[in-house]
XYZ file of C-alpha atoms in Angstrom:
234
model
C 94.471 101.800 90.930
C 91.185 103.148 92.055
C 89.769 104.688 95.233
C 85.996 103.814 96.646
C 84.445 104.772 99.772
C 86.073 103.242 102.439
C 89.487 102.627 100.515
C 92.522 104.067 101.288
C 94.037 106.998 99.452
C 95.364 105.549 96.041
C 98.430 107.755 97.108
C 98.715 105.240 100.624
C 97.903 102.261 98.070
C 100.999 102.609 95.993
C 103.008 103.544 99.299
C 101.485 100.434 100.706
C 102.228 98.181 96.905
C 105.798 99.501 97.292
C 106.556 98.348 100.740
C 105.455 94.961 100.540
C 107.676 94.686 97.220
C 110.380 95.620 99.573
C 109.710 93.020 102.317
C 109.111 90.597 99.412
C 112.341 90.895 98.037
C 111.438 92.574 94.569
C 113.159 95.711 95.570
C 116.384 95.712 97.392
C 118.088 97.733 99.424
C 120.197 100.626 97.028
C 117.855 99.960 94.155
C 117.134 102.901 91.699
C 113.504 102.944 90.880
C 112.707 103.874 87.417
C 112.091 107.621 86.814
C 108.917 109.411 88.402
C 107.246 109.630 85.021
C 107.849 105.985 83.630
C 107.071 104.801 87.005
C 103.526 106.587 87.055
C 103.193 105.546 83.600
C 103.438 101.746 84.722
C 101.597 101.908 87.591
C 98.853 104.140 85.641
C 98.545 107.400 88.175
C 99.379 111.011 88.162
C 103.155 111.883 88.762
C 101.753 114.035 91.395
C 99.789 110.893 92.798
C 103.284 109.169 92.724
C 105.360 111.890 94.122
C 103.152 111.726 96.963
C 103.831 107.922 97.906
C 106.828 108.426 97.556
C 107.317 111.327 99.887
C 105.179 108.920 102.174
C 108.000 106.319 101.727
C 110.324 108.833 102.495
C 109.161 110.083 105.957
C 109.306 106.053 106.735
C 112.930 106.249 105.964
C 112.022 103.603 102.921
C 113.308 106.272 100.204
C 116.387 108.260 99.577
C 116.097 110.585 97.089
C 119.362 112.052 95.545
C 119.087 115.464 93.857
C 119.971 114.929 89.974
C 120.352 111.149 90.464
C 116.692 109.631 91.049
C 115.130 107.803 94.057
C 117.050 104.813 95.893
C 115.299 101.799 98.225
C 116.438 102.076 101.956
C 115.142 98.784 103.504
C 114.116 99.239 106.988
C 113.161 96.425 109.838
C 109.997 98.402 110.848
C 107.988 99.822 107.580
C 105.287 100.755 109.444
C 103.067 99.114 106.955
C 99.431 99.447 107.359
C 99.228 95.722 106.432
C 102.297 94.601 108.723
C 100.344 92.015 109.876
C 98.503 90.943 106.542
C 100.987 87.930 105.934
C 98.914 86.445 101.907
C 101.422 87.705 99.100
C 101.323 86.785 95.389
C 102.695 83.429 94.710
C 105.427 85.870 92.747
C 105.735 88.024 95.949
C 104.448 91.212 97.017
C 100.715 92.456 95.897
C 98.512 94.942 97.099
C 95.854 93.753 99.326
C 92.371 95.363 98.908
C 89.261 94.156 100.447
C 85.956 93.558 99.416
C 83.199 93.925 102.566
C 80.330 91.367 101.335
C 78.280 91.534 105.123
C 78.554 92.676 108.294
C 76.037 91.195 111.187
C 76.391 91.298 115.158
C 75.066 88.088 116.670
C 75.844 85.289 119.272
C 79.451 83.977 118.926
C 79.375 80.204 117.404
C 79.818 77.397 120.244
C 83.039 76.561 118.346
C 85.215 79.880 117.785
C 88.203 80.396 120.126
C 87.458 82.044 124.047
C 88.008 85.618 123.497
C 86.636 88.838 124.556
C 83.605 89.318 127.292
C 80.511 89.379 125.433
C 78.285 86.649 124.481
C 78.299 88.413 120.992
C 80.584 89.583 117.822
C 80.821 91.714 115.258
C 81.265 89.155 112.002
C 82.272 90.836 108.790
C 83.090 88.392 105.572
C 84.926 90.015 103.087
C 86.423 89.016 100.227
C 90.306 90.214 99.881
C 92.210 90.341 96.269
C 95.868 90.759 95.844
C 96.653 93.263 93.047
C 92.843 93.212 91.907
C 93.164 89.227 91.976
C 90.791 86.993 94.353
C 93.197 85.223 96.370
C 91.267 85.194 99.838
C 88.084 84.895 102.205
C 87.673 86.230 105.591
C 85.254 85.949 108.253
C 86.469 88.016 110.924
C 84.443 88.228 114.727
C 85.094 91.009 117.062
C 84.575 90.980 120.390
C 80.708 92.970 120.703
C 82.161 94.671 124.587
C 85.429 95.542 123.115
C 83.964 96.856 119.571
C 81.833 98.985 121.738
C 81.305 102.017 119.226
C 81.245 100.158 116.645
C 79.502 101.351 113.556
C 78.545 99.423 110.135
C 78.266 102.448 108.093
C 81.768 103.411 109.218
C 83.609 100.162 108.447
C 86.884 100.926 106.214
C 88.355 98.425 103.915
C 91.654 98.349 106.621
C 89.879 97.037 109.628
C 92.656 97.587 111.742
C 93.288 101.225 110.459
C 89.432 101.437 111.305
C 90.019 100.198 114.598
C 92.690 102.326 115.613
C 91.423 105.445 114.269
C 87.652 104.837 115.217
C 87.696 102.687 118.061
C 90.860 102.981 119.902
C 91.734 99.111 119.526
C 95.086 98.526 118.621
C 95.984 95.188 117.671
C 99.317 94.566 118.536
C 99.729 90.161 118.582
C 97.987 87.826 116.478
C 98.587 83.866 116.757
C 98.155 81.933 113.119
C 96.930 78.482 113.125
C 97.392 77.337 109.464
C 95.777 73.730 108.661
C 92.878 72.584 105.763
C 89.667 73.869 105.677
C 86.967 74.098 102.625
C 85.809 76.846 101.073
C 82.378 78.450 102.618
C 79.031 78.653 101.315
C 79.134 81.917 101.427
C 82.099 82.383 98.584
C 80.877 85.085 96.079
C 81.086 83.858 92.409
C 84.820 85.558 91.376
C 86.572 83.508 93.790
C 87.541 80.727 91.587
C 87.695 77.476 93.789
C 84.386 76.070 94.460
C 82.570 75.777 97.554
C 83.654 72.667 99.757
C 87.230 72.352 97.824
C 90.107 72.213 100.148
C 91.830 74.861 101.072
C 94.791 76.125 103.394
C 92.718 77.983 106.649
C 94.095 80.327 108.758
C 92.809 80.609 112.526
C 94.331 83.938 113.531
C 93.509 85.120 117.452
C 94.454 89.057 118.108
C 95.308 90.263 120.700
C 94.349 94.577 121.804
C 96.720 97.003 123.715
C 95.627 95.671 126.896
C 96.544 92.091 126.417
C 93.058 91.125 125.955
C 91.601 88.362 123.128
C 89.641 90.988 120.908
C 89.015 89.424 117.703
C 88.860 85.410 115.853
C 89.256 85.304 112.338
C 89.290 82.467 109.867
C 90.982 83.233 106.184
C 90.543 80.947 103.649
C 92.846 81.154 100.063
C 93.300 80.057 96.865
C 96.724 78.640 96.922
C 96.871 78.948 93.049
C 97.410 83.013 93.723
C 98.566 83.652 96.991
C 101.094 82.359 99.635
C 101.662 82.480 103.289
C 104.705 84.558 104.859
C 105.869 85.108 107.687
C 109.185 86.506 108.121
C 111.618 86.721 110.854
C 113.763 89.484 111.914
């Protein structure tokens, strides 16, 4: 684990690794996780680094922690995840999702995006997003220019929608997937593997803010050799 500018707090990144293992299945509901120190050990951080995701876990009623017996899974329907709507997982399940910010431009919205938003130009930021330090995805995400008013490159975190919330009070709250077969950009840096033009899975994702209103477009492209998409119903 490592934390750069931008990143979140490697103490929110396990919290965030552990929660997605728990909507994926790979810890259950009761489960004893292994004690603090072999657990740190594994995940190579501090104990104190640990103890701190997992008091995070706790106040988001994820943990129960039994004096003299360890620290049990409580699986919740709403984990409050900071990536609740960040649907790629390992192909094995689970995996935390970091990103990668390769440019961020404002110009005139392409002729053949999705209506959204009331400017005539977007924010686009391409990133490049890796599961558990593997490249699984690319995104090119466009923002609305009139609702990202405020918007600031130099202030761009690597959780856009943490970002948006905290800097721009944009909540997105709805997203709509489109998922069909696209071809990896141009633009791909060199450590995603699959080459550019191959076939891929695509996914057209239009959010929706607070207000109701079409804020951003988004097109993710991944490598179906590392990641999968889930959805799952409650």
């Amino acid at each position: 684990m490592n934390s750069t500018a931008g990143s979140l707090p490697i103490y929110v990144q396990i919290a965030e690794l552990l929660v997605r293992d728990i909507a994926a299945n790979r810890l259950i509901d009761g489960e004893r996780l292994p004690p603090e120190r072999d657990m740190a050990a594994g995940l190579g951080i501090a104990v104190g680094t640990l103890r701190k995701a997992l008091a995070e876990l706790e106040k988001r009623g994820l943990l129960e922690r039994r004096q003299g017996s360890g620290n049990y899974i409580r699986a919740v329907s709403d984990p409050q995840s900071v990536y609740a709507m960040f649907r790629l997982e390992l192909i094995e399940g689970g995996g935390l999702p970091t990103a990668e910010i390769l440019s961020v431009v404002r110009r005139e919205k392409p002729v053949d995006l999705p209506e959204f938003g009331t400017s005539s130009e977007a924010w686009r930021i391409r990133r490049l997003r890796r599961l558990s330090g593997k490249p699984a995805a690319l995104e090119e995400i466009w923002l609305d220019a009139g609702i990202g008013a405020g918007f600031k490159v130099e202030d761009v975190s690597e959780s856009l929608y943490l970002y948006y919330r905290q800097k721009l009070n944009l909540w997105i709250v709805r997203a709509e997937d489109r998922i069909g077969l696209g071809a990896v950009p141009e633009w791909r840096p060199a450590e995603f593997a699959m080459q550019t033009g191959a076939p891929v899975p695509q996914i057209l994702r239009i959010s929706q803010d607070q207000h109701g209103a079409k804020a951003e477009v988004s097109h993710t492209w991944f490598d179906p050799q590392i990641a999968r998409y889930v959805a799952r119903l409650k």
